[in-house]
CSV table of C-alpha atoms and ligand atoms in Angstrom, one decimal:
chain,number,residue,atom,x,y,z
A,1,UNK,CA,-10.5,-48.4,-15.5
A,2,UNK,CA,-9.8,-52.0,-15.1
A,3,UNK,CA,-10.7,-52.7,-11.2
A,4,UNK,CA,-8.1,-54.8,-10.5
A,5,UNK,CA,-5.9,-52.0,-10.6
A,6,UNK,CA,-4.7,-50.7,-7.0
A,7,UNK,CA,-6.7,-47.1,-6.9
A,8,UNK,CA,-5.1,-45.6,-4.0
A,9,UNK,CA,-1.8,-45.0,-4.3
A,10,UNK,CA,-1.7,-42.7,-0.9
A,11,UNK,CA,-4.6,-42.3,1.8
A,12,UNK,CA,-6.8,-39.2,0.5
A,13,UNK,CA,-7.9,-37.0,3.2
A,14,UNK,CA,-10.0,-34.4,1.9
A,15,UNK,CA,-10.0,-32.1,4.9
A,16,UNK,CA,-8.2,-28.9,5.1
A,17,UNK,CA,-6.6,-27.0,8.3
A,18,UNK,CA,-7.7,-23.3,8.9
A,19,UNK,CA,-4.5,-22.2,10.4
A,20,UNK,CA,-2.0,-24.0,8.1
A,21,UNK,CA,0.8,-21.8,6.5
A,22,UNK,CA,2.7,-24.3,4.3
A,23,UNK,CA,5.9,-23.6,5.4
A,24,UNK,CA,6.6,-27.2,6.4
A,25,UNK,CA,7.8,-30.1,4.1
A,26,UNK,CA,6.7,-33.2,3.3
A,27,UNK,CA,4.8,-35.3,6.1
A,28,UNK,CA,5.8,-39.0,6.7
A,29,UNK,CA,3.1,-41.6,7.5
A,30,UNK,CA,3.1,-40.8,10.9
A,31,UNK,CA,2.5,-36.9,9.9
A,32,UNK,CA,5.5,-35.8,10.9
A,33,UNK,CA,7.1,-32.9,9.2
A,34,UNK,CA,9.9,-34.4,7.0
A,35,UNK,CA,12.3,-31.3,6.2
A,36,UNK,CA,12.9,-31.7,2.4
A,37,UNK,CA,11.6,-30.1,-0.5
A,38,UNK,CA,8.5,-31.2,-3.1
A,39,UNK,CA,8.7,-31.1,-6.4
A,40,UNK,CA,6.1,-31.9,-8.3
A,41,UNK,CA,5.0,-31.8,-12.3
A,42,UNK,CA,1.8,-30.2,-12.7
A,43,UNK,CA,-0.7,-30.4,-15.6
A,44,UNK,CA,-3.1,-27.6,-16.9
A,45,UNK,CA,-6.3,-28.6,-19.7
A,46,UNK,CA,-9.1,-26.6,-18.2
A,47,UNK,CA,-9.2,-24.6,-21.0
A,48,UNK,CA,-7.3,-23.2,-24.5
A,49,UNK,CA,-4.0,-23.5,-22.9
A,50,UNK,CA,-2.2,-26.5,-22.7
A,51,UNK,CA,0.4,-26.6,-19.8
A,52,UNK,CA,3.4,-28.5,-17.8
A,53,UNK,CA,5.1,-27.5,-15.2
A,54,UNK,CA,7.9,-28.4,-12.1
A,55,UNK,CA,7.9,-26.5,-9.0
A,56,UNK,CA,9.7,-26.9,-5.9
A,57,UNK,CA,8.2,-25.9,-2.3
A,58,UNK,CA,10.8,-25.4,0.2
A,59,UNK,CA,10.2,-26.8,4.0
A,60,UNK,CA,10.4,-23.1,4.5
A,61,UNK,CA,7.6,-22.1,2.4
A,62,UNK,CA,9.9,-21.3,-0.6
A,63,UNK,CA,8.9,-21.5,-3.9
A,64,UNK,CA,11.4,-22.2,-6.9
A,65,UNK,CA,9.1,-22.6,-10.6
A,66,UNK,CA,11.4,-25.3,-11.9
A,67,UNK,CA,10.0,-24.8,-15.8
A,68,UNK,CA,6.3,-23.9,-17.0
A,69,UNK,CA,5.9,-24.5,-20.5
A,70,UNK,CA,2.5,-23.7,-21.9
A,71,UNK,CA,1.0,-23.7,-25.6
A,72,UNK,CA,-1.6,-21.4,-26.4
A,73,UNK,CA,-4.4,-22.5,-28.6
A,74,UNK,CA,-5.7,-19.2,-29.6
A,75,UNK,CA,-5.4,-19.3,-33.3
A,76,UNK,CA,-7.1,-22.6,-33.5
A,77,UNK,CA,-10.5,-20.4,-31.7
A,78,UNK,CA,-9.6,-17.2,-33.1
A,79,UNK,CA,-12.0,-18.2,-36.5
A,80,UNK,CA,-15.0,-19.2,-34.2
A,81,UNK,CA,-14.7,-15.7,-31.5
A,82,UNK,CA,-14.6,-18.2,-28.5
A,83,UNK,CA,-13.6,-21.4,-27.3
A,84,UNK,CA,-14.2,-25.0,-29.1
A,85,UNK,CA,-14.5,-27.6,-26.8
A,86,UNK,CA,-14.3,-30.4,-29.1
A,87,UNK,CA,-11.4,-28.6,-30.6
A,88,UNK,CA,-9.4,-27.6,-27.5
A,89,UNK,CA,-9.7,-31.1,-26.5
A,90,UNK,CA,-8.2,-32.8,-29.1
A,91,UNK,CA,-5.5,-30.4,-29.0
A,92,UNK,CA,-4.8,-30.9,-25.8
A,93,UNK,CA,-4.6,-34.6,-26.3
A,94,UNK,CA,-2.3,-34.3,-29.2
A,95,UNK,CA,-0.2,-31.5,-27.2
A,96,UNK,CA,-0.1,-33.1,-23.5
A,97,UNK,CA,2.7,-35.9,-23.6
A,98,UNK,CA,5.3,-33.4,-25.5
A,99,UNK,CA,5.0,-30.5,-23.2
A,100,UNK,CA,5.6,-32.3,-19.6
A,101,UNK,CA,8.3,-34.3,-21.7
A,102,UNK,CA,9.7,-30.8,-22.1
A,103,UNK,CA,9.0,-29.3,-18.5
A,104,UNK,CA,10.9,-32.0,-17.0
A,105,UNK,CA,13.5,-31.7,-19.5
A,106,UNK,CA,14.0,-27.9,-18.9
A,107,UNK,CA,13.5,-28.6,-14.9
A,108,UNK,CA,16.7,-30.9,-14.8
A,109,UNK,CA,14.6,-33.2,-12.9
A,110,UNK,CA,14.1,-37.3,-13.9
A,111,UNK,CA,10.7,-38.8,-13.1
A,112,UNK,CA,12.1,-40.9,-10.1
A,113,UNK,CA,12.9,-37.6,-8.3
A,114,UNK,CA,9.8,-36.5,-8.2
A,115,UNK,CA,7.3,-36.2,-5.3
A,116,UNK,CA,3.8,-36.2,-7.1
A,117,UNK,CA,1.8,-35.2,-9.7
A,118,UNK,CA,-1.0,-32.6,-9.9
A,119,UNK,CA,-3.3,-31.9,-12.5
A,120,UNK,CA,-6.3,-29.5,-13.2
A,121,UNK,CA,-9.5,-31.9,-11.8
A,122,UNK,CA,-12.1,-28.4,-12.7
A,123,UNK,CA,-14.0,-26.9,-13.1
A,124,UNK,CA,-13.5,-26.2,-17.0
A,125,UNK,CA,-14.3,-27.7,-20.1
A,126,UNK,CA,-14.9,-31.5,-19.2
A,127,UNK,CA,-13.3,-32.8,-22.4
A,128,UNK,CA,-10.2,-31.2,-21.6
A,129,UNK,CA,-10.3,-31.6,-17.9
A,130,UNK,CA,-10.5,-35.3,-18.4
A,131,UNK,CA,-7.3,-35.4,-20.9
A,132,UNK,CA,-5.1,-33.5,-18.3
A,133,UNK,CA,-6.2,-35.6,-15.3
A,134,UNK,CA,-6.1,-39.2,-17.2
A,135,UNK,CA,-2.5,-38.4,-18.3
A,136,UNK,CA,-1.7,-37.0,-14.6
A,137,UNK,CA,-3.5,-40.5,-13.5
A,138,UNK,CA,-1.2,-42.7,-15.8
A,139,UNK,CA,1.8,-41.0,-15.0
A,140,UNK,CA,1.0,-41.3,-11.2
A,141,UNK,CA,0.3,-44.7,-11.1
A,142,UNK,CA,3.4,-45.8,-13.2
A,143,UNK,CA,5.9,-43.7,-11.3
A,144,UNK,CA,4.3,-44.7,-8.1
A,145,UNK,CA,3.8,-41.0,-7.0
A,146,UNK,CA,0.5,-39.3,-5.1
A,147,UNK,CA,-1.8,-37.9,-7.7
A,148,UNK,CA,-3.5,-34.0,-6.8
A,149,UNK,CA,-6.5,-33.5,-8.6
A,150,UNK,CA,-6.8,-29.6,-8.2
A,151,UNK,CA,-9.4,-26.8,-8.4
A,152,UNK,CA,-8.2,-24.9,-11.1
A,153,UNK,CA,-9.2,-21.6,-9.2
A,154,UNK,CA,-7.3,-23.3,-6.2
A,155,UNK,CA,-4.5,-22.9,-8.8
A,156,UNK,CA,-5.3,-19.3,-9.5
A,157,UNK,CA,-5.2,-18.3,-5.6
A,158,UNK,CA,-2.2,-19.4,-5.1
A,159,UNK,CA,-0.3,-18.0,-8.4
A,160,UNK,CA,0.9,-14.6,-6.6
A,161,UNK,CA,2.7,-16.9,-4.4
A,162,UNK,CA,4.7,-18.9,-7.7
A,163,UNK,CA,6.9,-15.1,-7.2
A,164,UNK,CA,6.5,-13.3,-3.7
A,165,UNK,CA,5.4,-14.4,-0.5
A,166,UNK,CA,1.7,-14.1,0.4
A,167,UNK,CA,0.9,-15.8,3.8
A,168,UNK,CA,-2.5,-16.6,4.4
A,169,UNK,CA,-5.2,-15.5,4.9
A,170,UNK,CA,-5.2,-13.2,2.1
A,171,UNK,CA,-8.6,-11.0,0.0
A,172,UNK,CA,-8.4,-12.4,-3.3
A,173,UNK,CA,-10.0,-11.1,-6.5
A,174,UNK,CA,-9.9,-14.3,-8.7
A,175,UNK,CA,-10.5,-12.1,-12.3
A,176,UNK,CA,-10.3,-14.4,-15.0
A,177,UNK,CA,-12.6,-15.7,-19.0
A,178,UNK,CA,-14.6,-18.1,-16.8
A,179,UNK,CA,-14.8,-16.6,-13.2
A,180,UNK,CA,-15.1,-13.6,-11.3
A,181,UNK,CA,-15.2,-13.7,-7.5
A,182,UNK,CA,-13.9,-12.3,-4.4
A,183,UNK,CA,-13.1,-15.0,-1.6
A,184,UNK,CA,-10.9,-14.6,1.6
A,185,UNK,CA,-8.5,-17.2,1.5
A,186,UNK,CA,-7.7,-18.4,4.9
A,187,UNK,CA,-5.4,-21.5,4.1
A,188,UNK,CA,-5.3,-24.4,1.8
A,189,UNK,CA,-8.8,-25.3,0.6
A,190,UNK,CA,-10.1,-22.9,3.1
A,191,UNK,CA,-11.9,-19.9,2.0
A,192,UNK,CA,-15.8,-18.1,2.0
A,193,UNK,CA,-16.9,-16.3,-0.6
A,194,UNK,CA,-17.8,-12.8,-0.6
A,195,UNK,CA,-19.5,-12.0,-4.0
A,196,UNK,CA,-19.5,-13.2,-7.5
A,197,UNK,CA,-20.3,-12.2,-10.8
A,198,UNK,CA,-24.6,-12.9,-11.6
A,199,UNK,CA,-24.2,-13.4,-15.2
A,200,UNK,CA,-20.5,-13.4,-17.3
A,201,UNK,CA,-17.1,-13.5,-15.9
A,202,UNK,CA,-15.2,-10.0,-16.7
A,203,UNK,CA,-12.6,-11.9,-19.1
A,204,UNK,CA,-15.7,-13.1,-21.1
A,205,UNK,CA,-16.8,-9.1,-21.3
A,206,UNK,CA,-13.5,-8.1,-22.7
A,207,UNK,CA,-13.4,-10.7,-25.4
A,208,UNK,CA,-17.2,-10.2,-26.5
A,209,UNK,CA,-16.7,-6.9,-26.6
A,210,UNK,CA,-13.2,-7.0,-28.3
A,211,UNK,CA,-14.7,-8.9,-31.0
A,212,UNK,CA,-17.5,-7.1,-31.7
A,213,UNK,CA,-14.9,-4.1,-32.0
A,214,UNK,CA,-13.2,-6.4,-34.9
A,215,UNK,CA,-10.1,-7.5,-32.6
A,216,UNK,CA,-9.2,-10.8,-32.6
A,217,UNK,CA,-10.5,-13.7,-29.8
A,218,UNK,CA,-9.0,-13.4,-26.6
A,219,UNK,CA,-9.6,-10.4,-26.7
A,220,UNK,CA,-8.6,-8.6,-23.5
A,221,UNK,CA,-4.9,-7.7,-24.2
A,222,UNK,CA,-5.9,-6.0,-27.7
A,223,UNK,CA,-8.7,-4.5,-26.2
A,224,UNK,CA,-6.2,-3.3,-23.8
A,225,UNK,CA,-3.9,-1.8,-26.2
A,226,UNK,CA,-6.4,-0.6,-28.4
A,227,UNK,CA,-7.7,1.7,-25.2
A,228,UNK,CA,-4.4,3.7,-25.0
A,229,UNK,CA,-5.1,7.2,-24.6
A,230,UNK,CA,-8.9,6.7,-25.8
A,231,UNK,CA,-11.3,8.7,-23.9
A,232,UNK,CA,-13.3,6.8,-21.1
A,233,UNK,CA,-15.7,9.3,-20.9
A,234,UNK,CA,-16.8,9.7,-24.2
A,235,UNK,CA,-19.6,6.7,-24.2
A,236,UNK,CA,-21.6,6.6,-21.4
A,237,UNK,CA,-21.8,2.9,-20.4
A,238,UNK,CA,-24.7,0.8,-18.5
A,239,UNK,CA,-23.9,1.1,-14.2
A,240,UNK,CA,-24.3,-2.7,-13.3
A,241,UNK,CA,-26.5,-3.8,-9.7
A,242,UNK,CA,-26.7,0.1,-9.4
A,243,UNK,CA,-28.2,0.6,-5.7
A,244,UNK,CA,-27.7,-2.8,-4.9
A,245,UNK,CA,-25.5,-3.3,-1.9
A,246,UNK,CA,-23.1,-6.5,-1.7
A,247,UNK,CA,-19.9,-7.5,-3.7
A,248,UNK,CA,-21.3,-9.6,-6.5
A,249,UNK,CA,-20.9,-8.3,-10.2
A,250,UNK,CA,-23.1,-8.5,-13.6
A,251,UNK,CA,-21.4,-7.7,-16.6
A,252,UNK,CA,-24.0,-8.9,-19.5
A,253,UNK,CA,-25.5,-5.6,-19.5
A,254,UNK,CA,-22.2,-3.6,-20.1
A,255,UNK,CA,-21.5,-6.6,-22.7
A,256,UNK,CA,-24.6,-6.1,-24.7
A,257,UNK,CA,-24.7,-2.5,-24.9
A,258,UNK,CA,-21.2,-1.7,-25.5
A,259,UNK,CA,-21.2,-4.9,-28.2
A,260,UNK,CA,-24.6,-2.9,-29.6
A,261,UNK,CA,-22.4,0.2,-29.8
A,262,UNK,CA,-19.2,-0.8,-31.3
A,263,UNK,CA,-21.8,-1.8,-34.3
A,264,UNK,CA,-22.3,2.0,-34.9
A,265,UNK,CA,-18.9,2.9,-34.9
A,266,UNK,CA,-17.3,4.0,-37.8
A,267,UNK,CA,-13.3,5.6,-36.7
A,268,UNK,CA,-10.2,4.4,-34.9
A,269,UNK,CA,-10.8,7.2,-32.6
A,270,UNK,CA,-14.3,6.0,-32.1
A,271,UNK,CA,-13.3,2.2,-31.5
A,272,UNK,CA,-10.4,4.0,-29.2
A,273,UNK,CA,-12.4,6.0,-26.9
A,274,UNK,CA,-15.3,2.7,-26.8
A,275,UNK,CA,-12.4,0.5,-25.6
A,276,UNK,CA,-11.3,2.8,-23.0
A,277,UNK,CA,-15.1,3.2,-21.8
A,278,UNK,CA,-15.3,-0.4,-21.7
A,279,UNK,CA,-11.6,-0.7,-19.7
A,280,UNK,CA,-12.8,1.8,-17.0
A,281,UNK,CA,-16.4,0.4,-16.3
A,282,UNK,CA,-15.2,-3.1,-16.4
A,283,UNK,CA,-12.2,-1.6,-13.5
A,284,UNK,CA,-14.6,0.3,-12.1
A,285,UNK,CA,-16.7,-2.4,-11.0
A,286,UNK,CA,-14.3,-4.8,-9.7
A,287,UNK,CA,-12.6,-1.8,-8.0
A,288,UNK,CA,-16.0,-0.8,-6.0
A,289,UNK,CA,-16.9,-4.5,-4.8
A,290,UNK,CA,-13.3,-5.2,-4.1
A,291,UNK,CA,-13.6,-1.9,-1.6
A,292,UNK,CA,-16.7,-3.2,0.0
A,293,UNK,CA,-14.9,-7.0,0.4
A,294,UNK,CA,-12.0,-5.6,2.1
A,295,UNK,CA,-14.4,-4.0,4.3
A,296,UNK,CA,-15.8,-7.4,5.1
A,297,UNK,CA,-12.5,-9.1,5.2
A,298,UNK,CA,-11.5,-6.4,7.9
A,299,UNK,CA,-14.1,-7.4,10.1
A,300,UNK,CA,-12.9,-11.0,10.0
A,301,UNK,CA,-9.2,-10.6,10.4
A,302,UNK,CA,-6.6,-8.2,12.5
A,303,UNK,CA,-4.9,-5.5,10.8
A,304,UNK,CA,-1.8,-7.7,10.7
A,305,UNK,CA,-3.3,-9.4,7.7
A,306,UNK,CA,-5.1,-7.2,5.5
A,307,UNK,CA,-3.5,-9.0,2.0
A,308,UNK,CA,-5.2,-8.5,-1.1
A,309,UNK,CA,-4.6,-10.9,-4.2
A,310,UNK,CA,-5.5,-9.9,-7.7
A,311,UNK,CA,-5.2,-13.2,-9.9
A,312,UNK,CA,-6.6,-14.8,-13.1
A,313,UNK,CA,-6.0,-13.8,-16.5
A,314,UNK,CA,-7.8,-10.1,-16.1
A,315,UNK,CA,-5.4,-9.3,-13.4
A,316,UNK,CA,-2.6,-9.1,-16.5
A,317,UNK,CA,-4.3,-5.5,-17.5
A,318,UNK,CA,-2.5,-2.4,-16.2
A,319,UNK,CA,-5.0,-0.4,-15.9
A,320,UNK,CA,-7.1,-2.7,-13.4
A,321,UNK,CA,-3.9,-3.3,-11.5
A,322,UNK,CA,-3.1,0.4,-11.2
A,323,UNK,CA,-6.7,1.3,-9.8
A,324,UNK,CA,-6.5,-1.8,-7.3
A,325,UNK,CA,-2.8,-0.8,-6.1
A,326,UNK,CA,-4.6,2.5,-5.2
A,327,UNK,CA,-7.3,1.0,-3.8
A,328,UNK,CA,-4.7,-0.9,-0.9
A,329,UNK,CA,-2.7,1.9,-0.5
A,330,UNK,CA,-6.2,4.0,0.6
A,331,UNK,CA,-7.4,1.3,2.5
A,332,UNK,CA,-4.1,-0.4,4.3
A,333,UNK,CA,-4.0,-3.4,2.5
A,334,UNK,CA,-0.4,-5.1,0.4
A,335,UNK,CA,-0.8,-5.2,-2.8
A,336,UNK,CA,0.1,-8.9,-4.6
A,337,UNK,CA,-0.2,-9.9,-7.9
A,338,UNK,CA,1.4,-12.3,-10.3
A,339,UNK,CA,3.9,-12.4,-12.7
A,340,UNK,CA,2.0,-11.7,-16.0
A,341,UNK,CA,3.0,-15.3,-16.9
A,342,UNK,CA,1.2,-16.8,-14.3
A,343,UNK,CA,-2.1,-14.6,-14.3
A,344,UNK,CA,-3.1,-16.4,-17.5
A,345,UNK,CA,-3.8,-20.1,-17.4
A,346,UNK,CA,-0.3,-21.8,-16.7
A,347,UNK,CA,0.4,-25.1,-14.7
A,348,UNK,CA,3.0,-23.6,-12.2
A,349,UNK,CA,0.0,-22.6,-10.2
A,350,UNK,CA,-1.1,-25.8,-10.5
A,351,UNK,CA,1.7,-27.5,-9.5
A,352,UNK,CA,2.1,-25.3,-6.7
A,353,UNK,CA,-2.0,-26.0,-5.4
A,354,UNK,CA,-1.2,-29.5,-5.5
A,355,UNK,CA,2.6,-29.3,-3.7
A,356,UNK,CA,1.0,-27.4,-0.7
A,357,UNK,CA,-1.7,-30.2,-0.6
A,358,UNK,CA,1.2,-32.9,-0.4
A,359,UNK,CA,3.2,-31.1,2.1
A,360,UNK,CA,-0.2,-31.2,4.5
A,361,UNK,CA,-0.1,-35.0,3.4
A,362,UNK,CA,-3.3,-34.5,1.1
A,363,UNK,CA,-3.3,-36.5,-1.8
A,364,UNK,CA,-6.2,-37.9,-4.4
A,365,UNK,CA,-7.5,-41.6,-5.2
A,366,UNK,CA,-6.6,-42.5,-8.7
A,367,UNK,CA,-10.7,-42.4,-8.9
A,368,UNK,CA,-10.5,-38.9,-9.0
A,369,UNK,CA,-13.3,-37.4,-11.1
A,370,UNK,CA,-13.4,-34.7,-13.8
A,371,UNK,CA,-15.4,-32.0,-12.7
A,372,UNK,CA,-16.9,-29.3,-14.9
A,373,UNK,CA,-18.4,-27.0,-12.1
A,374,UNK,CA,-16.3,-27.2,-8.9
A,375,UNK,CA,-16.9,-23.5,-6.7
A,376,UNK,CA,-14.2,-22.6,-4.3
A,377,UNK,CA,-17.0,-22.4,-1.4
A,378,UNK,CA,-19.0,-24.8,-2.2
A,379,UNK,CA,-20.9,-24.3,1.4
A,380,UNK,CA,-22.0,-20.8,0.0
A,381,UNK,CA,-22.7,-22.1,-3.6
A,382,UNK,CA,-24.9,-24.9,-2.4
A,383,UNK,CA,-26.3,-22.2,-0.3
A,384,UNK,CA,-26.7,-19.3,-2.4
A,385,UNK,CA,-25.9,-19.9,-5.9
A,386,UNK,CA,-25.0,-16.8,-8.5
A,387,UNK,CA,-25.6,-19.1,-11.2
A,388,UNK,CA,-29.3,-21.5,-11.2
A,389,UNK,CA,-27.7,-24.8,-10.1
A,390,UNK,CA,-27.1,-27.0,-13.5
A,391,UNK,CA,-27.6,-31.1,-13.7
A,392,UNK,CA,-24.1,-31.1,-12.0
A,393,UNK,CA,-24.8,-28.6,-9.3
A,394,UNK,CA,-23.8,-24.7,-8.5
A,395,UNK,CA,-21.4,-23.1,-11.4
A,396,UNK,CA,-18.3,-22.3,-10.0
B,401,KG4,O1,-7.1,-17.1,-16.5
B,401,KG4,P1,-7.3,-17.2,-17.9
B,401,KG4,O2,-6.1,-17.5,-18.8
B,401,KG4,O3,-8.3,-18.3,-18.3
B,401,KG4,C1,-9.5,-18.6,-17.6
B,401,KG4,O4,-9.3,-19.4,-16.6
B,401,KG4,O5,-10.5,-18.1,-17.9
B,401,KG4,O6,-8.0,-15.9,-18.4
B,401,KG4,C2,-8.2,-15.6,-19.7
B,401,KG4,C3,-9.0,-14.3,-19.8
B,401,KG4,C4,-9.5,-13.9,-21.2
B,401,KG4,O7,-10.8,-13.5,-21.1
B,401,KG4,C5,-8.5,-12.8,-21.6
B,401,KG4,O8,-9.1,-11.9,-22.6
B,401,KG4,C6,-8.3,-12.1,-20.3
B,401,KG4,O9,-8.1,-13.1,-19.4
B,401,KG4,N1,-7.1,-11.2,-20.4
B,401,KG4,C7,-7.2,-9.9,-20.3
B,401,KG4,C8,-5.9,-9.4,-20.4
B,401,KG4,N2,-5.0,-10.5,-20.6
B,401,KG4,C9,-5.8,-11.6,-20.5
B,401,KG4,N3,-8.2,-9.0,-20.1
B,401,KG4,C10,-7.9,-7.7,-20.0
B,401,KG4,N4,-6.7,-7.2,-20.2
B,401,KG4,C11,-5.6,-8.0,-20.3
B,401,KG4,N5,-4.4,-7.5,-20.5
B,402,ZN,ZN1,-7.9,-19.8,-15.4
């Protein structure tokens, strides 16, 4: 970037506020609390999915998702049973310009009226990451507007509220192709992790196994729909961290031998009932740490606020949400979950993670860098990482 031009287009403050509900507006210079509205375009690349969005935050904690346009690169991966870096970010380059064109089209809202833009900083695919952001950063600096460079799992905790109010804090079970982790949420950018997966995200389970039972990459709906009425029982599968106390998960073990197993198969019923199997232990697992979490997250917080969040793209399948609504009504918690729409990667969520940055006055340098690994608490990856710490530090 040439360094003659101006990087900071507002202040960044990169401290958060453990008691801040984001029910106020946008903050003038002096912090106050201005009442009106944010709206801001957000921008998704972390991944396959290429995404726009405009969302509105009311002074009063509203939320109004403007337009969310997203295109799915799935059949461009499908051939290759996983994701293409290379591939997904050329697409996304080729992809980015038309679809916010199109959000703010279908918002009704010009560039001048808007209050900022946010983009997707990481953790994902670096390649990708970096298209979103750059665009974000060009389309900051010639509107004049705050850029947010968000955590895309930032994005993800928020997404329940895009449809129904959540206050903080809240037990979320982020359940998604890259991540699997349980975090209590106490405000924006404030949160301590409770457990995480050792080895593959659960997403990243269903589509390894889903392809090894011949469905197509992702995976995880068809393996859903494939599982109807199939018999969970029939094929006894691996326990994961059996005996071990804690709320982390390991799913390469169920991946490997259910993978091994679907090799063997030879009916529909077969394939049927493996799916199922698969469906249940994957549920079962996130079921039995999310029990022991919300026993942690008790501990922490009065019974006033005993939330729990399912979000990510695994938090689409019925049967998980089913078991988890059971799961709060048993153990007093509210049950909040989003939209199908915005459990897979979207940029609503994103836009929404960077308006209730704005409206605490938090905005980015134009500096802002990509970041392939970015954890939620980074205090307790640092400190304990689930994943051996990488050139560029602790996985997310
Ligand atoms: O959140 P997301 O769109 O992308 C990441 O940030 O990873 O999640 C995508 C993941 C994929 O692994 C996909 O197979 C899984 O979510 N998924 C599902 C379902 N819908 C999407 N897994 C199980 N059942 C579903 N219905
Ligand atoms: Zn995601």
């Amino acid at each position: 970037m040439d360094p003659r031009v101006p990087m900071r287009i507002t202040g960044a403050v990169m401290t958060a506020h453990l008691d801040h509900s984001p029910r106020t507006g946008a903050r003038g210079e002096d912090g106050d609390s201005l009442p009106r509205p944010l709206t801001v375009l957000g921008i998704e690349t972390s991944c396959d999915e290429t995404a726009a969005a405009v969302v509105r935050l009311d002074p009063g904690g509203g939320v109004k998702v403007l337009s969310s346009a997203v295109r799915t690169q799935g059949e461009d991966h499908a051939p290759f049973g996983g994701v293409v870096p290379e591939i997904a970010a050329r697409a996304h380059v080729e992809t980015i310009e038309i679809l916010a064109a199109q959000a703010l089209d279908e918002a009704g809202v010009t560039r001048a009226a808007l209050d900022g833009v946010a983009a997707t900083a990481g953790p994902g695919l670096v390649g990708g990451v970096m298209v979103g952001l750059a665009f974000a950063k060009a389309a900051a600096l010639a509107l004049g507007k705050p850029l947010v460079a968000v955590n895309h799992l930032e994005g993800h905790a928020v997404s329940a509220r895009l449809a129904q109010d959540t206050p903080y804090p809240f037990l979320l079970l982020l359940v998604s192709g890259g991540h699997c982790q349980l975090l209590d949420v106490r405000g924006v950018g404030v949160r301590r992790r409770l457990g995480s997966t050792v080895d593959d995200a659960a997403g990243e389970a269903f589509d390894k196994i889903g392809v090894a039972l011949g469905l197509t990459y992702p995976a995880g709906p068809a393996l859903e729909r494939l599982a109807e009425g199939g018999d969970p029982r029939r094929f006894p599968l691996p326990v994961a961290l059996k005996g071990r106390a804690g709320c982390d998960f390991s799913f390469s073990g169920l991946k490997t031998a259910a993978a091994r197993l679907a090799q063997s198969l030879h009916t529909d019923d077969d394939r049927r009932d493996l799916a199922a199997a698969v469906q249940a232990a994957i549920a079962g697992q996130l079921v039995t740490r999310t029990a022991r979490a919300m026993a942690l997250f008790a501990k922490d917080h009065g019974p006033g606020d005993r939330r729990f969040v399912v979000a990510g793209g695994v938090a689409a399948n019925t049967h998980l949400r089913t078991r988890l609504m059971d799961l709060c009504q048993s153990e007093g918690f509210s049950f909040a979950a989003p939209p199908l729409a915005f459990c897979t990667d979207n940029a609503a969520m994103i836009a929404l993670a960077g308006a209730e940055r704005l409206a605490l006055g938090l905005s980015d340098d134009l500096d802002a860098p990509a970041r392939p690994r970015w954890p939620l608490d980074e205090a307790a990856a640092a400190a304990t990482p689930t994943h051996r710490p990488g050139r560029k530090g602790a996985k997310a």
